[in-house]
């Protein structure tokens, strides 16, 4: 199984919700790609048993093949790729991200304007922590950025909560990708 950039880009649509059902034309439109190219990639992902589909009228709706024993690992690779691209895009904050990871016990996720690519010069960095994080005041001062932290525990985690749904829709996992994926899939 080889996951190239276009396949990873398409699979990112399925990291938002493990139950997502998406048709090719919507993906092509969102990413400004040729419909035929998307169709070929989706068919290839289906042949690799990463995706399955169901037909409704003329539309083929694709979804993750949850019976594939490697699907969680595949999604984890996609999440790691998102993190790599995110830290490359925000190279000035890469050192901050690394220090935040060290200060976190548990899962660390970026959400909000930075992930949506709508941040401004004075935007704060929104973090979701499932677990605990040490005091970060000194990091805020040294990197010149306000950090907004929302903390929770695994016991209180509810994927049906509107706030959690928003995080699942637009997120980058800095630490704990495997744990987060397992948490999402068990609930």
CSV table of C-alpha atoms in Angstrom, one decimal, residues 1-3 7-8 11-12 14-15 49-50 68-81 177-178 181:
chain,number,residue,atom,x,y,z
A,1,UNK,CA,0.0,0.0,0.0
A,2,UNK,CA,1.4,3.3,-1.1
A,3,UNK,CA,-0.1,6.6,0.1
A,7,UNK,CA,-4.4,10.0,-1.6
A,8,UNK,CA,-3.5,11.5,1.8
A,11,UNK,CA,-8.1,10.6,3.2
A,12,UNK,CA,-7.9,13.7,5.3
A,14,UNK,CA,-12.2,11.0,6.6
A,15,UNK,CA,-10.1,12.1,9.6
A,49,UNK,CA,-9.7,-1.9,0.8
A,50,UNK,CA,-9.1,1.4,2.6
A,68,UNK,CA,-9.7,-3.3,7.3
A,69,UNK,CA,-7.5,-4.3,10.2
A,70,UNK,CA,-5.0,-1.6,9.3
A,71,UNK,CA,-7.5,1.3,9.0
A,72,UNK,CA,-6.6,2.9,12.3
A,73,UNK,CA,-2.9,2.9,11.4
A,74,UNK,CA,-3.7,4.4,8.0
A,75,UNK,CA,-5.6,7.2,9.6
A,76,UNK,CA,-2.8,7.7,12.1
A,77,UNK,CA,-0.4,8.1,9.1
A,78,UNK,CA,-2.7,10.7,7.7
A,79,UNK,CA,-2.9,12.5,11.0
A,80,UNK,CA,0.9,12.5,11.3
A,81,UNK,CA,1.1,13.9,7.8
A,177,UNK,CA,-2.5,10.6,17.5
A,178,UNK,CA,-2.8,6.9,18.2
A,181,UNK,CA,-7.9,7.7,17.1
